[in-house]
Amino acid sequence: MNELYRYESRQRRTSMILLVNMVVLLTMYLAARIFIPSSEESEQLFFWLNIVTPLVEVCLLLAAIYLWVKNETFRMVVTKDTFEVFDPLSRTFTFSVPVHEIVEIKQTHQANHSSIVMKTATGDRFRLTQNYHYSRTKLYAALAKVNPDIRLPKSAWRFSRS
């Protein structure tokens, strides 16, 4: 199939990250208990923390178990003909597009939100997820190799203001 770029990530990796987040949350809660001096305000804070912290811990644990059991694969592939992304968590970010139809990839940032949008010759727009550790530099290089007419960001790390 002559792949120029391929990135894959199993959901078990994400599951492990969620478990680490559980440990970090518990550590932060215990540190707050130890270092925040007792006062009326801190008692009110801990009243809410005693409710919220276990709820968040349970949600993280359930999500980790779900991802561990499901263990699907996020996949991003560039071949000489197509650019394909499969995201098992979001069908919004799942697509397959002929590379010759890609016109531009634009990285924008506004306020507290950044996005990467791919535009095609047919006018379709596809968002590229930033939730995985794929190399945008290598991805853009592979796309440029197949279709040198694609307008790509000057730097894979810089986002322009929209």
PDB file of C-alpha atoms in Angstrom:
ATOM      1  CA  MET A   1       0.000   0.000   0.000  1.00  0.00           C
ATOM      2  CA  ASN A   2       3.108   2.255   0.080  1.00  0.00           C
ATOM      3  CA  GLU A   3       2.525   4.203   3.270  1.00  0.00           C
ATOM      4  CA  LEU A   4       4.443   7.460   3.615  1.00  0.00           C
ATOM      5  CA  TYR A   5       3.314   8.131   7.168  1.00  0.00           C
ATOM      6  CA  ARG A   6       1.643   5.961   9.799  1.00  0.00           C
ATOM      7  CA  TYR A   7       0.830   6.632  13.428  1.00  0.00           C
ATOM      8  CA  GLU A   8      -1.064   4.256  15.687  1.00  0.00           C
ATOM      9  CA  SER A   9      -1.977   4.425  19.349  1.00  0.00           C
ATOM     10  CA  ARG A  10      -3.849   1.780  21.326  1.00  0.00           C
ATOM     11  CA  GLN A  11      -6.466   2.835  23.872  1.00  0.00           C
ATOM     12  CA  ARG A  12      -4.658   0.954  26.633  1.00  0.00           C
ATOM     13  CA  ARG A  13      -2.052   3.700  26.608  1.00  0.00           C
ATOM     14  CA  THR A  14      -4.798   6.267  27.234  1.00  0.00           C
ATOM     15  CA  SER A  15      -6.185   4.007  29.952  1.00  0.00           C
ATOM     16  CA  MET A  16      -2.823   4.027  31.723  1.00  0.00           C
ATOM     17  CA  ILE A  17      -2.673   7.828  31.491  1.00  0.00           C
ATOM     18  CA  LEU A  18      -6.099   8.027  33.156  1.00  0.00           C
ATOM     19  CA  LEU A  19      -4.852   5.812  35.994  1.00  0.00           C
ATOM     20  CA  VAL A  20      -1.846   8.109  36.463  1.00  0.00           C
ATOM     21  CA  ASN A  21      -4.260  11.056  36.560  1.00  0.00           C
ATOM     22  CA  MET A  22      -6.158   9.289  39.349  1.00  0.00           C
ATOM     23  CA  VAL A  23      -2.959   9.060  41.404  1.00  0.00           C
ATOM     24  CA  VAL A  24      -2.138  12.719  40.730  1.00  0.00           C
ATOM     25  CA  LEU A  25      -5.636  13.828  41.760  1.00  0.00           C
ATOM     26  CA  LEU A  26      -5.465  11.829  44.983  1.00  0.00           C
ATOM     27  CA  THR A  27      -1.990  13.241  45.719  1.00  0.00           C
ATOM     28  CA  MET A  28      -3.239  16.792  45.185  1.00  0.00           C
ATOM     29  CA  TYR A  29      -6.231  16.154  47.457  1.00  0.00           C
ATOM     30  CA  LEU A  30      -4.026  14.751  50.228  1.00  0.00           C
ATOM     31  CA  ALA A  31      -1.524  17.614  49.852  1.00  0.00           C
ATOM     32  CA  ALA A  32      -4.362  20.120  50.180  1.00  0.00           C
ATOM     33  CA  ARG A  33      -5.545  18.327  53.326  1.00  0.00           C
ATOM     34  CA  ILE A  34      -2.043  18.539  54.803  1.00  0.00           C
ATOM     35  CA  PHE A  35      -0.969  22.044  53.769  1.00  0.00           C
ATOM     36  CA  ILE A  36      -4.147  24.152  53.811  1.00  0.00           C
ATOM     37  CA  PRO A  37      -4.627  25.510  57.337  1.00  0.00           C
ATOM     38  CA  SER A  38      -7.923  24.875  59.054  1.00  0.00           C
ATOM     39  CA  SER A  39     -10.433  27.708  58.756  1.00  0.00           C
ATOM     40  CA  GLU A  40     -14.094  28.205  57.973  1.00  0.00           C
ATOM     41  CA  GLU A  41     -13.273  28.704  54.272  1.00  0.00           C
ATOM     42  CA  SER A  42     -11.084  25.605  54.100  1.00  0.00           C
ATOM     43  CA  GLU A  43     -13.799  23.517  55.757  1.00  0.00           C
ATOM     44  CA  GLN A  44     -16.235  24.671  53.073  1.00  0.00           C
ATOM     45  CA  LEU A  45     -13.649  23.858  50.387  1.00  0.00           C
ATOM     46  CA  PHE A  46     -13.081  20.384  51.804  1.00  0.00           C
ATOM     47  CA  PHE A  47     -16.826  19.800  52.061  1.00  0.00           C
ATOM     48  CA  TRP A  48     -17.019  20.150  48.259  1.00  0.00           C
ATOM     49  CA  LEU A  49     -13.730  18.351  47.640  1.00  0.00           C
ATOM     50  CA  ASN A  50     -15.025  15.385  49.638  1.00  0.00           C
ATOM     51  CA  ILE A  51     -17.924  15.164  47.187  1.00  0.00           C
ATOM     52  CA  VAL A  52     -16.183  15.995  43.913  1.00  0.00           C
ATOM     53  CA  THR A  53     -12.912  14.075  44.330  1.00  0.00           C
ATOM     54  CA  PRO A  54     -14.486  10.602  44.716  1.00  0.00           C
ATOM     55  CA  LEU A  55     -16.846  11.306  41.806  1.00  0.00           C
ATOM     56  CA  VAL A  56     -13.978  12.292  39.522  1.00  0.00           C
ATOM     57  CA  GLU A  57     -11.916   9.301  40.693  1.00  0.00           C
ATOM     58  CA  VAL A  58     -14.777   6.914  39.885  1.00  0.00           C
ATOM     59  CA  CYS A  59     -15.317   8.511  36.454  1.00  0.00           C
ATOM     60  CA  LEU A  60     -11.604   8.229  35.656  1.00  0.00           C
ATOM     61  CA  LEU A  61     -11.561   4.610  36.797  1.00  0.00           C
ATOM     62  CA  LEU A  62     -14.614   3.697  34.719  1.00  0.00           C
ATOM     63  CA  ALA A  63     -13.155   5.425  31.651  1.00  0.00           C
ATOM     64  CA  ALA A  64      -9.828   3.638  32.186  1.00  0.00           C
ATOM     65  CA  ILE A  65     -11.554   0.255  32.468  1.00  0.00           C
ATOM     66  CA  TYR A  66     -13.664   0.945  29.373  1.00  0.00           C
ATOM     67  CA  LEU A  67     -10.621   1.926  27.290  1.00  0.00           C
ATOM     68  CA  TRP A  68      -8.576  -1.013  28.614  1.00  0.00           C
ATOM     69  CA  VAL A  69     -11.284  -3.506  27.644  1.00  0.00           C
ATOM     70  CA  LYS A  70     -12.177  -1.881  24.309  1.00  0.00           C
ATOM     71  CA  ASN A  71      -8.522  -1.291  23.301  1.00  0.00           C
ATOM     72  CA  GLU A  72      -9.219   0.011  19.797  1.00  0.00           C
ATOM     73  CA  THR A  73      -6.526   1.743  17.753  1.00  0.00           C
ATOM     74  CA  PHE A  74      -6.295   5.379  16.704  1.00  0.00           C
ATOM     75  CA  ARG A  75      -4.739   5.380  13.236  1.00  0.00           C
ATOM     76  CA  MET A  76      -3.447   8.123  10.957  1.00  0.00           C
ATOM     77  CA  VAL A  77      -2.120   7.022   7.553  1.00  0.00           C
ATOM     78  CA  VAL A  78      -0.870   8.871   4.487  1.00  0.00           C
ATOM     79  CA  THR A  79      -0.432   6.871   1.284  1.00  0.00           C
ATOM     80  CA  LYS A  80       0.230   8.120  -2.228  1.00  0.00           C
ATOM     81  CA  ASP A  81      -3.544   8.245  -2.770  1.00  0.00           C
ATOM     82  CA  THR A  82      -5.306   8.887   0.547  1.00  0.00           C
ATOM     83  CA  PHE A  83      -5.081  10.555   3.914  1.00  0.00           C
ATOM     84  CA  GLU A  84      -7.017   8.494   6.424  1.00  0.00           C
ATOM     85  CA  VAL A  85      -7.721   9.069  10.108  1.00  0.00           C
ATOM     86  CA  PHE A  86      -9.610   6.631  12.321  1.00  0.00           C
ATOM     87  CA  ASP A  87     -10.406   7.814  15.841  1.00  0.00           C
ATOM     88  CA  PRO A  88     -12.346   5.222  17.858  1.00  0.00           C
ATOM     89  CA  LEU A  89     -13.402   7.843  20.406  1.00  0.00           C
ATOM     90  CA  SER A  90     -14.886  10.310  17.922  1.00  0.00           C
ATOM     91  CA  ARG A  91     -16.437   9.732  14.537  1.00  0.00           C
ATOM     92  CA  THR A  92     -16.093  13.507  14.000  1.00  0.00           C
ATOM     93  CA  PHE A  93     -12.350  13.053  13.579  1.00  0.00           C
ATOM     94  CA  THR A  94     -12.650   9.917  11.400  1.00  0.00           C
ATOM     95  CA  PHE A  95     -12.315  10.417   7.653  1.00  0.00           C
ATOM     96  CA  SER A  96     -10.625   9.271   4.458  1.00  0.00           C
ATOM     97  CA  VAL A  97      -9.771  11.873   1.816  1.00  0.00           C
ATOM     98  CA  PRO A  98      -7.930  11.600  -1.500  1.00  0.00           C
ATOM     99  CA  VAL A  99      -4.644  13.494  -1.049  1.00  0.00           C
ATOM    100  CA  HIS A 100      -4.990  15.277  -4.403  1.00  0.00           C
ATOM    101  CA  GLU A 101      -8.194  16.957  -3.099  1.00  0.00           C
ATOM    102  CA  ILE A 102      -6.500  18.526  -0.065  1.00  0.00           C
ATOM    103  CA  VAL A 103      -6.028  22.262  -0.578  1.00  0.00           C
ATOM    104  CA  GLU A 104      -4.885  23.556   2.809  1.00  0.00           C
ATOM    105  CA  ILE A 105      -4.188  22.680   6.405  1.00  0.00           C
ATOM    106  CA  LYS A 106      -4.551  25.610   8.749  1.00  0.00           C
ATOM    107  CA  GLN A 107      -3.584  25.796  12.426  1.00  0.00           C
ATOM    108  CA  THR A 108      -5.374  28.544  14.339  1.00  0.00           C
ATOM    109  CA  HIS A 109      -5.529  29.723  17.907  1.00  0.00           C
ATOM    110  CA  GLN A 110      -8.029  32.026  19.568  1.00  0.00           C
ATOM    111  CA  ALA A 111      -8.477  32.682  23.267  1.00  0.00           C
ATOM    112  CA  ASN A 112      -8.061  29.264  24.902  1.00  0.00           C
ATOM    113  CA  HIS A 113      -8.843  27.114  21.877  1.00  0.00           C
ATOM    114  CA  SER A 114      -6.592  25.877  19.101  1.00  0.00           C
ATOM    115  CA  SER A 115      -7.638  23.865  16.081  1.00  0.00           C
ATOM    116  CA  ILE A 116      -6.200  22.224  13.001  1.00  0.00           C
ATOM    117  CA  VAL A 117      -8.537  22.259  10.007  1.00  0.00           C
ATOM    118  CA  MET A 118      -7.995  20.613   6.652  1.00  0.00           C
ATOM    119  CA  LYS A 119      -9.816  22.059   3.644  1.00  0.00           C
ATOM    120  CA  THR A 120     -10.478  20.154   0.423  1.00  0.00           C
ATOM    121  CA  ALA A 121     -11.111  21.244  -3.157  1.00  0.00           C
ATOM    122  CA  THR A 122     -14.760  20.208  -2.777  1.00  0.00           C
ATOM    123  CA  GLY A 123     -15.192  22.670   0.099  1.00  0.00           C
ATOM    124  CA  ASP A 124     -15.276  20.048   2.842  1.00  0.00           C
ATOM    125  CA  ARG A 125     -13.524  20.780   6.137  1.00  0.00           C
ATOM    126  CA  PHE A 126     -12.084  18.160   8.459  1.00  0.00           C
ATOM    127  CA  ARG A 127     -10.682  18.770  11.917  1.00  0.00           C
ATOM    128  CA  LEU A 128      -7.495  16.980  12.880  1.00  0.00           C
ATOM    129  CA  THR A 129      -7.482  15.850  16.478  1.00  0.00           C
ATOM    130  CA  GLN A 130      -4.725  16.992  18.815  1.00  0.00           C
ATOM    131  CA  ASN A 131      -5.444  14.303  21.404  1.00  0.00           C
ATOM    132  CA  TYR A 132      -2.662  11.975  20.273  1.00  0.00           C
ATOM    133  CA  HIS A 133       1.112  12.334  20.103  1.00  0.00           C
ATOM    134  CA  TYR A 134       1.527  12.030  16.349  1.00  0.00           C
ATOM    135  CA  SER A 135       4.229  14.087  14.662  1.00  0.00           C
ATOM    136  CA  ARG A 136       2.645  16.943  12.727  1.00  0.00           C
ATOM    137  CA  THR A 137       6.047  17.673  11.169  1.00  0.00           C
ATOM    138  CA  LYS A 138       6.286  14.170   9.683  1.00  0.00           C
ATOM    139  CA  LEU A 139       2.594  14.187   8.733  1.00  0.00           C
ATOM    140  CA  TYR A 140       2.926  17.490   6.865  1.00  0.00           C
ATOM    141  CA  ALA A 141       6.116  16.324   5.163  1.00  0.00           C
ATOM    142  CA  ALA A 142       4.366  13.173   3.912  1.00  0.00           C
ATOM    143  CA  LEU A 143       1.371  15.160   2.642  1.00  0.00           C
ATOM    144  CA  ALA A 144       3.664  17.678   0.889  1.00  0.00           C
ATOM    145  CA  LYS A 145       5.572  14.843  -0.738  1.00  0.00           C
ATOM    146  CA  VAL A 146       2.386  13.402  -2.240  1.00  0.00           C
ATOM    147  CA  ASN A 147       0.752  16.741  -3.073  1.00  0.00           C
ATOM    148  CA  PRO A 148       3.185  19.690  -3.184  1.00  0.00           C
ATOM    149  CA  ASP A 149       0.273  22.085  -3.866  1.00  0.00           C
ATOM    150  CA  ILE A 150      -1.134  21.749  -0.326  1.00  0.00           C
ATOM    151  CA  ARG A 151      -0.801  24.986   1.656  1.00  0.00           C
ATOM    152  CA  LEU A 152       0.697  23.903   4.944  1.00  0.00           C
ATOM    153  CA  PRO A 153       1.569  25.873   8.089  1.00  0.00           C
ATOM    154  CA  LYS A 154       5.087  27.344   8.078  1.00  0.00           C
ATOM    155  CA  SER A 155       5.766  25.470  11.295  1.00  0.00           C
ATOM    156  CA  ALA A 156       3.985  22.445  12.701  1.00  0.00           C
ATOM    157  CA  TRP A 157       4.341  24.016  16.148  1.00  0.00           C
ATOM    158  CA  ARG A 158       3.002  27.505  15.436  1.00  0.00           C
ATOM    159  CA  PHE A 159      -0.649  28.455  15.386  1.00  0.00           C
ATOM    160  CA  SER A 160      -1.850  31.675  13.814  1.00  0.00           C
ATOM    161  CA  ARG A 161      -4.487  33.872  15.397  1.00  0.00           C
ATOM    162  CA  SER A 162      -7.850  33.498  13.721  1.00  0.00           C
TER     163      SER A 162
END
